[in-house]
């Protein structure tokens, strides 16, 4: 995995290197309270594969890139290592077949100027890298801690220019800016996805005559584009029971908002 021109890390291959981030070196170290406390929180980063998030609560670490690239783990921190190490055990994941449940990975990490950087070994059962300059590093990425955004349920005053943005949908930073008429009423009310607790697949089948776009509403209620379906196409998505999904037309106007069921749900778009 290579460093991106802007100095950030990550790639679409991160799902593969995550197996290298969360596999290897089985042991039972004891974390120290200050080190564990410094990792707590919600972290985000961005790379060629798009936005990613890491949510660390207690000894649980959940990584999310997209519905088919996520990992739920528990971790321990060996005492007295230099650089610091994190050993994570995979509890569940998406996009892996067979799933590497129970595998453990040794990675090194550091926190500098508010940035959390991880480096993983190149393969399963490999030792943790000796340093962040180690030639044997399989993957490296950096994220920054963010605070949940305060929801603004008032009618947005921002207007998106016409012309080339006639779809009335544009990206500002990592957030979608939409005219109010394009949003689902639940979006206007500030609905957002809940915790990653119970895995539940959902399938969208486009039986309509037009393009259908599929968005995940993230933990702040912002649209994260997953893809689009041409007439006759379908998409099988691995997600969570409390995650919200919005389907729109080609212009970004919401046609429906959906949640997974306790069992596999198939949504027919007409």
XYZ file of N, CA and C in Angstrom:
810
model
N 0.834 -1.176 0.000
C 0.000 0.000 0.000
C 0.877 1.236 0.000
N 0.584 2.215 -0.844
C 1.453 3.360 -1.002
C 0.818 4.602 -0.413
N 1.631 5.534 -0.045
C 1.182 6.792 0.492
C 0.564 7.622 -0.612
N -0.580 8.243 -0.337
C -1.238 9.060 -1.335
C -0.547 10.399 -1.420
N -0.711 11.140 -2.549
C -0.010 12.406 -2.722
C -0.283 13.403 -1.608
N -1.469 13.393 -1.005
C -1.780 14.364 0.027
C -1.306 13.936 1.413
N -0.576 12.843 1.481
C 0.001 12.423 2.741
C -0.882 11.510 3.549
N -2.106 11.246 3.067
C -2.979 10.343 3.786
C -2.789 8.941 3.282
N -3.306 7.996 4.031
C -3.148 6.612 3.681
C -4.505 5.967 3.543
N -4.549 4.834 2.887
C -5.699 3.976 2.652
C -5.810 3.689 1.170
N -6.398 2.577 0.842
C -6.680 2.216 -0.536
C -7.803 1.221 -0.525
N -8.308 0.910 -1.719
C -9.373 -0.074 -1.800
C -8.897 -1.420 -1.335
N -7.610 -1.606 -1.305
C -7.068 -2.890 -0.857
C -7.020 -2.978 0.657
N -7.572 -1.939 1.348
C -7.468 -1.974 2.794
C -8.226 -3.146 3.389
N -9.293 -3.580 2.695
C -10.014 -4.747 3.209
C -9.092 -5.953 3.264
N -8.147 -6.019 2.309
C -7.194 -7.130 2.307
C -6.136 -6.928 3.382
N -5.651 -5.682 3.494
C -4.607 -5.466 4.487
C -5.184 -5.484 5.890
N -6.502 -5.329 6.014
C -7.099 -5.438 7.334
C -6.977 -6.849 7.861
N -7.000 -7.809 6.940
C -6.751 -9.174 7.374
C -5.328 -9.242 7.899
N -4.473 -8.380 7.322
C -3.115 -8.295 7.835
C -3.053 -7.374 9.038
N -4.035 -6.491 9.172
C -4.062 -5.618 10.338
C -4.617 -6.343 11.543
N -5.445 -7.359 11.303
C -6.091 -8.044 12.404
C -5.846 -9.541 12.371
N -4.582 -9.940 12.043
C -4.266 -11.365 12.073
C -2.826 -11.547 12.502
N -2.509 -12.429 13.422
C -1.148 -12.782 13.815
C -0.887 -12.554 15.283
N 0.181 -13.194 15.773
C 0.706 -12.967 17.106
C -0.326 -13.110 18.205
N -0.641 -14.322 18.604
C -1.602 -14.559 19.670
C -0.899 -14.443 21.024
N -1.500 -13.637 21.902
C -0.976 -13.487 23.261
C -2.058 -12.856 24.118
N -1.780 -12.692 25.404
C -2.776 -12.124 26.305
C -2.168 -10.993 27.109
N -1.802 -9.873 26.437
C -1.202 -8.758 27.140
C -2.251 -7.967 27.921
N -1.788 -7.115 28.809
C -2.685 -6.283 29.599
C -2.489 -4.826 29.219
N -3.558 -4.142 28.766
C -3.415 -2.745 28.378
C -3.260 -1.842 29.587
N -2.575 -0.739 29.429
C -2.484 0.249 30.482
C -3.584 1.271 30.272
N -4.141 1.788 31.358
C -5.291 2.677 31.280
C -5.053 3.924 30.424
N -3.928 4.653 30.563
C -3.726 5.854 29.743
C -3.690 5.542 28.241
N -3.023 4.459 27.861
C -2.941 4.109 26.447
C -4.316 3.753 25.902
N -5.081 2.997 26.667
C -6.415 2.608 26.227
C -7.312 3.831 26.119
N -7.209 4.743 27.075
C -8.044 5.942 27.070
C -7.757 6.816 25.856
N -6.497 6.895 25.453
C -6.134 7.764 24.327
C -6.717 7.286 23.002
N -7.088 5.992 22.930
C -7.627 5.442 21.685
C -9.141 5.586 21.583
N -9.798 5.878 22.684
C -11.259 5.904 22.689
C -11.805 6.997 21.780
N -12.909 6.672 21.096
C -13.568 7.683 20.285
C -13.830 7.232 18.870
N -14.309 8.179 18.092
C -14.698 7.950 16.699
C -13.680 8.632 15.806
N -13.038 7.854 14.927
C -11.951 8.343 14.087
C -12.337 8.218 12.615
N -11.916 9.171 11.806
C -12.217 9.128 10.380
C -10.981 9.475 9.566
N -10.933 8.901 8.362
C -9.863 9.196 7.424
C -10.399 9.085 6.013
N -9.560 9.420 5.048
C -9.992 9.382 3.669
C -8.824 8.975 2.781
N -9.105 8.171 1.763
C -8.079 7.734 0.832
C -8.687 7.401 -0.506
N -7.927 6.763 -1.393
C -8.441 6.417 -2.728
C -9.722 5.600 -2.685
N -9.922 4.824 -1.620
C -11.127 3.999 -1.527
C -12.308 4.779 -0.973
N -12.082 6.026 -0.544
C -13.154 6.821 0.033
C -12.998 6.982 1.531
N -14.069 7.412 2.178
C -14.030 7.648 3.616
C -14.032 6.335 4.400
N -13.311 6.332 5.518
C -13.360 5.192 6.435
C -13.592 5.732 7.840
N -14.051 4.874 8.718
C -14.227 5.267 10.114
C -13.785 4.129 11.015
N -13.274 4.489 12.181
C -12.899 3.529 13.215
C -13.543 3.991 14.508
N -14.347 3.135 15.104
C -15.019 3.456 16.357
C -14.432 2.563 17.456
N -13.795 3.184 18.446
C -13.154 2.440 19.529
C -13.881 2.744 20.825
N -14.454 1.719 21.422
C -15.167 1.832 22.689
C -14.677 0.729 23.614
N -14.041 1.120 24.712
C -13.458 0.117 25.598
C -12.398 -0.672 24.852
N -12.539 -2.000 24.819
C -11.609 -2.854 24.082
C -12.204 -3.355 22.771
N -13.204 -2.629 22.246
C -13.807 -2.977 20.958
C -13.365 -1.968 19.903
N -12.958 -2.483 18.749
C -12.560 -1.637 17.627
C -13.346 -2.078 16.401
N -14.162 -1.173 15.857
C -14.944 -1.450 14.657
C -14.458 -0.557 13.519
N -14.121 -1.185 12.395
C -13.649 -0.473 11.209
C -14.734 -0.529 10.139
N -14.989 0.615 9.483
C -16.003 0.651 8.431
C -15.486 1.466 7.257
N -15.496 0.856 6.056
C -15.156 1.566 4.833
C -16.395 1.690 3.947
N -17.109 0.590 3.799
C -18.342 0.551 3.025
C -19.064 -0.744 3.416
N -20.287 -0.947 2.946
C -21.053 -2.099 3.433
C -20.402 -3.455 3.228
N -19.503 -3.595 2.269
C -18.843 -4.887 2.084
C -17.402 -4.872 2.586
N -17.025 -3.811 3.302
C -15.686 -3.722 3.877
C -15.791 -3.168 5.296
N -16.012 -4.066 6.255
C -16.081 -3.667 7.652
C -15.581 -4.804 8.526
N -15.086 -4.440 9.702
C -14.557 -5.414 10.648
C -14.968 -5.040 12.059
N -15.410 -6.020 12.836
C -15.665 -5.849 14.259
C -14.612 -6.661 15.004
N -13.908 -6.043 15.934
C -12.827 -6.717 16.639
C -12.828 -6.355 18.115
N -12.137 -7.159 18.902
C -11.747 -6.786 20.260
C -10.226 -6.784 20.287
N -9.635 -5.966 21.156
C -8.177 -5.831 21.103
C -7.571 -5.737 22.490
N -6.268 -5.978 22.534
C -5.465 -5.797 23.742
C -4.210 -5.021 23.360
N -3.587 -4.409 24.354
C -2.393 -3.599 24.138
C -1.241 -4.177 24.957
N -0.242 -4.770 24.306
C 0.911 -5.283 25.055
C 1.623 -4.148 25.792
N 2.039 -4.395 27.004
C 2.734 -3.374 27.782
C 4.216 -3.334 27.425
N 4.781 -2.135 27.413
C 6.217 -1.975 27.266
C 6.764 -2.179 25.876
N 5.943 -2.078 24.837
C 6.447 -2.249 23.467
C 6.815 -0.904 22.864
N 7.798 -0.896 21.998
C 8.248 0.313 21.321
C 8.602 -0.030 19.871
N 7.781 0.396 18.890
C 6.585 1.223 19.037
C 5.430 0.450 19.677
N 4.381 1.180 20.049
C 3.240 0.560 20.706
C 2.553 -0.430 19.772
N 2.074 -1.524 20.342
C 1.395 -2.555 19.563
C -0.066 -2.676 19.968
N -0.863 -3.114 19.002
C -2.272 -3.404 19.233
C -2.570 -4.758 18.615
N -3.111 -5.677 19.415
C -3.469 -7.011 18.948
C -4.980 -7.117 18.905
N -5.541 -7.299 17.727
C -6.996 -7.311 17.569
C -7.479 -8.673 17.074
N -8.577 -9.128 17.648
C -9.186 -10.399 17.269
C -10.470 -10.138 16.490
N -10.575 -10.708 15.295
C -11.748 -10.489 14.448
C -12.944 -11.247 15.007
N -14.051 -10.517 15.212
C -15.300 -11.112 15.679
C -16.300 -11.270 14.534
N -16.250 -10.363 13.573
C -17.139 -10.436 12.414
C -16.597 -9.488 11.361
N -16.977 -9.704 10.107
C -16.487 -8.851 9.028
C -17.373 -9.013 7.806
N -17.206 -8.119 6.843
C -17.938 -8.197 5.596
C -16.988 -8.295 4.425
N -17.413 -8.994 3.374
C -16.623 -9.084 2.156
C -15.541 -10.137 2.166
N -15.355 -10.843 3.259
C -14.334 -11.887 3.361
C -14.985 -13.256 3.226
N -14.407 -14.139 2.438
C -14.940 -15.496 2.296
C -13.781 -16.477 2.117
N -13.589 -17.399 3.074
C -14.330 -17.504 4.332
C -13.928 -16.404 5.310
N -14.803 -16.125 6.249
C -14.522 -15.073 7.211
C -13.408 -15.502 8.168
N -12.451 -14.610 8.405
C -11.324 -14.952 9.302
C -11.681 -14.754 10.763
N -12.819 -15.289 11.192
C -13.265 -15.110 12.568
C -12.264 -15.753 13.532
N -11.916 -15.044 14.582
C -11.000 -15.556 15.585
C -9.533 -15.296 15.291
N -9.205 -14.852 14.085
C -7.799 -14.571 13.765
C -7.352 -13.280 14.451
N -6.083 -13.234 14.757
C -5.529 -12.103 15.503
C -4.406 -11.478 14.689
N -4.319 -10.153 14.746
C -3.265 -9.457 14.023
C -2.491 -8.548 14.947
N -1.198 -8.475 14.732
C -0.351 -7.554 15.484
C -0.079 -6.347 14.605
N -0.399 -5.161 15.091
C -0.083 -3.933 14.365
C 0.618 -2.979 15.320
N 1.257 -1.968 14.788
C 1.847 -0.915 15.603
C 1.046 0.362 15.363
N 1.070 1.252 16.354
C 0.304 2.487 16.197
C 1.003 3.626 16.929
N 0.612 4.835 16.557
C 1.101 6.028 17.240
C 0.049 7.121 17.100
N 0.046 8.037 18.061
C -0.838 9.191 18.006
C 0.029 10.441 18.075
N 0.026 11.214 17.008
C 0.825 12.433 16.930
C -0.019 13.546 16.341
N -0.062 14.687 17.026
C -0.812 15.856 16.554
C -2.260 15.506 16.220
N -2.860 14.644 17.042
C -4.259 14.297 16.843
C -4.522 13.264 15.770
N -3.472 12.726 15.157
C -3.619 11.715 14.109
C -3.205 10.352 14.629
N -4.079 9.375 14.466
C -3.806 7.993 14.848
C -3.354 7.233 13.614
N -2.147 6.700 13.663
C -1.572 5.988 12.522
C -1.342 4.534 12.885
N -1.796 3.639 12.013
C -1.602 2.202 12.174
C -0.697 1.678 11.064
N 0.117 0.680 11.379
C 0.893 -0.042 10.366
C 0.706 -1.528 10.626
N 0.415 -2.283 9.565
C 0.109 -3.702 9.701
C 1.171 -4.564 9.042
N 1.277 -5.830 9.439
C 2.218 -6.745 8.791
C 1.730 -7.118 7.400
N 2.578 -7.705 6.571
C 2.226 -7.984 5.181
C 1.355 -9.209 4.976
N 1.255 -10.076 5.968
C 0.487 -11.304 5.768
C -0.001 -11.833 7.112
N -0.887 -12.804 7.037
C -1.394 -13.423 8.250
C -0.255 -14.086 9.039
N -0.395 -14.074 10.351
C 0.559 -14.733 11.240
C 1.960 -14.150 11.180
N 2.060 -12.938 10.646
C 3.362 -12.267 10.617
C 3.546 -11.455 11.893
N 4.781 -11.180 12.245
C 5.064 -10.368 13.418
C 4.719 -8.912 13.131
N 4.508 -8.161 14.189
C 4.234 -6.738 14.032
C 5.442 -6.047 13.415
N 5.223 -5.015 12.593
C 6.360 -4.269 12.042
C 7.240 -3.710 13.158
N 8.521 -3.605 12.882
C 9.459 -3.103 13.881
C 9.383 -1.589 14.014
N 8.985 -0.921 12.922
C 8.876 0.534 12.937
C 7.967 0.956 11.794
N 7.649 2.232 11.723
C 6.816 2.741 10.640
C 7.597 2.902 9.341
N 8.894 2.680 9.401
C 9.722 2.693 8.191
C 10.120 1.284 7.773
N 9.598 0.290 8.468
C 9.917 -1.107 8.186
C 9.504 -1.466 6.758
N 10.415 -2.062 5.988
C 10.111 -2.447 4.611
C 9.075 -3.562 4.544
N 8.868 -4.243 5.672
C 7.933 -5.367 5.695
C 6.494 -4.941 5.987
N 6.257 -3.641 6.108
C 4.899 -3.169 6.382
C 3.972 -3.556 5.232
N 2.824 -4.132 5.580
C 1.859 -4.509 4.549
C 0.873 -3.416 4.247
N 0.552 -2.593 5.222
C -0.395 -1.511 5.021
C -0.275 -0.484 6.116
N -0.531 0.767 5.774
C -0.440 1.852 6.736
C -1.542 2.849 6.432
N -2.202 3.384 7.484
C -3.247 4.365 7.267
C -3.348 5.272 8.476
N -3.925 6.446 8.290
C -4.024 7.441 9.345
C -5.438 7.991 9.415
N -5.923 8.202 10.640
C -7.252 8.752 10.860
C -7.176 9.814 11.952
N -8.178 10.675 11.987
C -8.248 11.718 13.012
C -9.560 11.603 13.773
N -9.514 11.935 15.067
C -10.712 11.842 15.901
C -11.666 12.969 15.550
N -12.931 12.623 15.471
C -13.961 13.614 15.176
C -15.058 13.511 16.226
N -15.768 14.596 16.409
C -16.905 14.625 17.313
C -18.182 14.492 16.497
N -19.178 13.777 17.025
C -20.451 13.688 16.307
C -20.974 15.078 16.005
N -21.416 15.297 14.774
C -21.895 16.606 14.374
C -23.274 16.877 14.958
N -23.495 18.124 15.366
C -24.808 18.517 15.858
C -25.763 18.605 14.694
N -26.876 17.912 14.809
C -27.837 17.875 13.725
C -28.580 19.197 13.629
N -28.716 19.708 12.430
C -29.478 20.921 12.174
C -30.718 20.535 11.398
N -31.859 20.557 12.072
C -33.093 20.099 11.439
C -33.857 21.231 10.763
N -33.283 22.441 10.768
C -33.935 23.536 10.069
C -33.742 23.398 8.572
N -34.595 24.054 7.826
C -34.515 24.017 6.368
C -33.195 24.626 5.921
N -32.339 23.883 5.188
C -31.044 24.410 4.765
C -31.209 25.663 3.910
N -30.327 26.630 4.136
C -30.384 27.861 3.350
C -29.433 27.827 2.162
N -28.551 26.838 2.135
C -27.580 26.748 1.049
C -28.266 26.356 -0.247
N -27.976 27.068 -1.306
C -28.519 26.742 -2.618
C -27.399 26.259 -3.519
N -27.678 25.250 -4.280
C -26.700 24.688 -5.197
C -26.945 25.258 -6.569
N -25.900 25.728 -7.209
C -26.044 26.356 -8.515
C -26.517 25.377 -9.563
N -27.150 25.904 -10.599
C -27.668 25.074 -11.693
C -26.566 24.792 -12.690
N -26.945 24.640 -13.953
C -25.948 24.356 -14.969
C -25.452 22.942 -14.845
N -24.127 22.802 -14.715
C -23.543 21.474 -14.672
C -23.992 20.712 -13.430
N -24.413 21.433 -12.373
C -24.905 20.773 -11.174
C -26.428 20.743 -11.156
N -27.015 20.564 -12.360
C -28.471 20.559 -12.463
C -29.086 19.406 -11.692
N -28.274 18.400 -11.352
C -28.778 17.322 -10.519
C -29.019 17.817 -9.093
N -28.604 19.058 -8.829
C -28.799 19.689 -7.521
C -28.174 18.867 -6.410
N -27.017 18.341 -6.726
C -26.339 17.467 -5.779
C -24.847 17.684 -5.974
N -24.158 18.163 -4.960
C -22.732 18.388 -5.095
C -22.038 17.993 -3.814
N -20.725 17.827 -3.893
C -19.948 17.442 -2.721
C -19.153 18.640 -2.241
N -19.259 18.940 -0.963
C -18.434 19.958 -0.330
C -17.643 19.260 0.754
N -16.325 19.080 0.529
C -15.541 18.280 1.451
C -16.022 16.850 1.362
N -16.496 16.292 2.483
C -16.983 14.925 2.475
C -18.499 14.872 2.655
N -19.175 16.048 2.622
C -20.614 16.086 2.877
C -21.382 16.420 1.612
N -22.534 15.804 1.460
C -23.406 16.099 0.333
C -24.244 17.332 0.673
N -24.336 18.263 -0.292
C -25.177 19.440 -0.131
C -26.373 19.255 -1.045
N -27.567 19.237 -0.479
C -28.774 18.939 -1.242
C -29.817 20.012 -1.044
N -30.595 20.287 -2.086
C -31.765 21.116 -1.905
C -32.771 20.335 -1.062
N -33.535 21.007 -0.217
C -34.465 20.309 0.674
C -35.413 19.362 -0.045
N -35.842 19.725 -1.250
C -36.795 18.897 -1.973
C -36.251 17.552 -2.383
N -34.919 17.374 -2.312
C -34.317 16.102 -2.693
C -34.240 15.129 -1.533
N -34.409 15.621 -0.322
C -34.223 14.764 0.850
C -35.511 14.039 1.234
N -35.322 12.884 1.840
C -36.441 12.161 2.424
C -36.858 12.901 3.699
N -38.143 12.895 4.034
C -38.567 13.576 5.265
C -37.785 13.128 6.499
N -37.393 11.857 6.552
C -36.616 11.376 7.692
C -35.229 12.009 7.712
N -34.660 12.273 6.526
C -33.383 12.971 6.469
C -33.532 14.383 7.019
N -34.596 15.044 6.642
C -34.841 16.405 7.119
C -35.000 16.433 8.635
N -35.504 15.336 9.191
C -35.690 15.261 10.643
C -34.412 14.863 11.378
N -33.335 14.549 10.616
C -32.055 14.241 11.245
C -31.827 12.782 11.561
N -32.531 11.863 10.848
C -32.323 10.429 11.104
C -30.898 10.036 10.731
N -30.328 9.065 11.445
C -28.955 8.615 11.185
C -28.850 7.133 11.509
N -27.802 6.495 11.011
C -27.575 5.083 11.308
C -27.148 4.910 12.752
N -27.564 3.778 13.331
C -27.217 3.478 14.710
C -25.963 2.627 14.807
N -25.683 2.071 15.975
C -24.450 1.299 16.212
C -24.365 0.039 15.354
N -23.136 -0.412 15.108
C -22.892 -1.650 14.352
C -23.014 -2.831 15.319
N -24.227 -3.287 15.536
C -24.439 -4.332 16.531
C -24.773 -5.667 15.885
N -25.815 -5.705 15.058
C -26.286 -6.974 14.504
C -26.217 -6.926 12.989
N -25.448 -7.826 12.385
C -25.302 -7.870 10.931
C -26.611 -8.311 10.290
N -27.021 -7.626 9.223
C -28.270 -7.955 8.540
C -28.173 -7.508 7.084
N -28.202 -8.440 6.126
C -28.085 -8.070 4.712
C -29.373 -7.471 4.165
N -29.224 -6.644 3.140
C -30.365 -6.076 2.440
C -30.057 -6.082 0.938
N -31.050 -6.382 0.125
C -30.883 -6.461 -1.328
C -31.796 -5.441 -1.990
N -31.240 -4.670 -2.922
C -32.038 -3.738 -3.711
C -32.098 -4.248 -5.146
N -33.316 -4.412 -5.665
C -33.538 -4.846 -7.046
C -34.231 -3.727 -7.803
N -33.595 -3.277 -8.886
C -34.162 -2.174 -9.665
C -35.048 -2.726 -10.783
N -36.347 -2.726 -10.543
C -37.302 -3.176 -11.551
C -37.951 -1.991 -12.267
N -37.407 -0.796 -12.016
C -37.954 0.404 -12.650
C -37.317 0.603 -14.027
N -37.739 1.658 -14.715
C -37.205 1.956 -16.044
C -36.079 2.975 -15.985
N -35.700 3.408 -14.770
C -34.675 4.431 -14.656
C -33.548 4.060 -13.715
N -32.553 4.952 -13.635
C -31.423 4.777 -12.729
C -31.903 4.959 -11.292
N -31.382 4.125 -10.404
C -31.646 4.269 -8.982
C -30.312 4.344 -8.248
N -30.137 5.390 -7.447
C -28.916 5.559 -6.666
C -29.163 5.100 -5.236
N -28.140 4.468 -4.643
C -28.251 3.917 -3.296
C -27.252 4.630 -2.385
N -27.754 5.149 -1.264
C -26.923 5.859 -0.297
C -27.085 5.246 1.088
N -25.989 5.185 1.817
C -26.037 4.859 3.238
C -26.075 6.171 4.011
N -26.971 6.303 4.979
C -26.961 7.450 5.871
C -26.022 7.128 7.026
N -24.926 7.872 7.139
C -23.912 7.527 8.125
C -24.357 7.917 9.539
N -23.426 7.859 10.489
C -23.761 8.078 11.888
C -24.140 9.523 12.180
N -23.843 10.425 11.251
C -24.257 11.818 11.374
C -25.488 12.121 10.527
N -25.993 11.109 9.818
C -27.152 11.318 8.962
C -26.814 11.857 7.591
N -25.538 11.877 7.224
C -25.114 12.358 5.908
C -25.108 11.218 4.901
N -25.457 11.520 3.673
C -25.454 10.507 2.622
C -24.029 10.099 2.257
N -23.798 8.810 2.198
C -22.551 8.250 1.689
C -22.916 7.367 0.500
N -22.476 7.770 -0.670
C -22.908 7.085 -1.885
C -22.318 5.682 -1.982
N -23.192 4.700 -2.159
C -22.766 3.316 -2.294
C -22.657 2.909 -3.748
N -23.582 3.344 -4.579
C -23.536 2.993 -5.999
C -24.855 3.308 -6.665
N -24.982 2.895 -7.911
C -26.226 3.099 -8.626
C -26.594 1.836 -9.391
N -27.880 1.681 -9.610
C -28.403 0.492 -10.267
C -29.109 0.886 -11.553
N -28.708 0.261 -12.635
C -29.414 0.441 -13.892
C -30.649 -0.456 -13.875
N -31.601 -0.212 -14.772
C -32.790 -1.072 -14.817
C -32.399 -2.546 -14.946
N -32.957 -3.384 -14.086
C -32.669 -4.813 -14.111
C -31.530 -5.242 -13.224
N -30.761 -4.289 -12.702
C -29.630 -4.641 -11.839
C -30.080 -4.755 -10.384
N -29.270 -5.462 -9.593
C -29.542 -5.602 -8.164
C -28.237 -5.509 -7.391
N -28.341 -5.237 -6.097
C -27.155 -5.113 -5.244
C -27.444 -5.776 -3.907
N -26.570 -6.700 -3.511
C -26.678 -7.418 -2.241
C -25.695 -6.771 -1.272
N -26.200 -6.137 -0.223
C -25.375 -5.326 0.671
C -25.316 -5.950 2.063
N -24.110 -6.107 2.588
C -23.945 -6.539 3.973
C -23.919 -5.319 4.873
N -24.885 -5.176 5.752
C -24.980 -3.981 6.583
C -25.418 -4.376 7.985
N -25.953 -3.421 8.742
C -26.372 -3.686 10.117
C -27.831 -3.308 10.308
N -28.451 -3.905 11.312
C -29.886 -3.770 11.523
C -30.313 -2.314 11.714
N -29.462 -1.507 12.311
C -29.828 -0.111 12.604
C -29.333 0.880 11.553
N -28.821 0.379 10.425
C -28.317 1.271 9.383
C -29.425 1.668 8.419
N -29.467 2.963 8.104
C -30.504 3.510 7.222
C -29.975 3.655 5.798
N -30.814 3.332 4.821
C -30.461 3.398 3.404
C -31.499 4.215 2.639
N -31.008 5.125 1.809
C -31.889 5.964 0.990
C -31.688 5.612 -0.473
N -32.781 5.446 -1.194
C -32.747 5.207 -2.642
C -33.317 6.434 -3.330
N -32.620 6.916 -4.356
C -33.052 8.114 -5.073
C -33.160 7.831 -6.567
N -33.718 8.810 -7.288
C -33.698 8.734 -8.744
C -32.361 9.260 -9.243
N -32.210 9.395 -10.549
C -30.925 9.814 -11.119
C -30.536 11.224 -10.701
N -31.524 12.053 -10.332
C -31.257 13.435 -9.932
C -31.007 13.581 -8.435
N -31.055 12.464 -7.694
C -30.788 12.515 -6.265
C -32.002 12.748 -5.397
N -33.209 12.732 -5.984
C -34.423 12.921 -5.196
C -34.788 11.616 -4.502
N -34.958 11.687 -3.186
C -35.245 10.483 -2.407
C -36.578 9.870 -2.816
N -36.541 8.563 -3.058
C -37.748 7.806 -3.387
C -38.190 6.921 -2.238
N -37.270 6.602 -1.342
C -37.620 5.757 -0.215
C -36.460 5.617 0.742
N -36.774 5.327 2.009
C -35.767 5.073 3.037
C -36.034 3.691 3.616
N -34.970 2.892 3.762
C -35.139 1.492 4.139
C -34.152 1.092 5.233
N -34.612 0.154 6.070
C -33.762 -0.487 7.061
C -33.751 -1.993 6.797
N -32.664 -2.698 7.131
C -32.673 -4.163 7.048
C -33.671 -4.745 8.044
N -34.058 -5.984 7.811
C -34.890 -6.723 8.761
C -34.001 -7.643 9.595
N -34.626 -8.387 10.497
C -33.881 -9.356 11.290
C -33.368 -10.503 10.447
N -33.906 -10.674 9.249
C -33.426 -11.657 8.292
C -33.184 -10.922 6.976
N -32.635 -11.609 5.981
C -32.311 -10.966 4.720
C -33.551 -10.338 4.108
N -33.442 -9.064 3.763
C -34.561 -8.332 3.185
C -34.272 -7.988 1.731
N -35.272 -8.173 0.870
C -35.157 -7.796 -0.537
C -36.143 -6.669 -0.829
N -35.616 -5.555 -1.321
C -36.430 -4.382 -1.646
C -36.521 -4.262 -3.157
N -37.724 -4.296 -3.685
C -37.945 -4.153 -5.126
C -38.270 -2.699 -5.434
N -37.454 -2.100 -6.282
C -37.623 -0.707 -6.651
C -38.383 -0.631 -7.970
N -39.526 0.008 -7.946
C -40.377 0.086 -9.141
C -40.648 1.528 -9.526
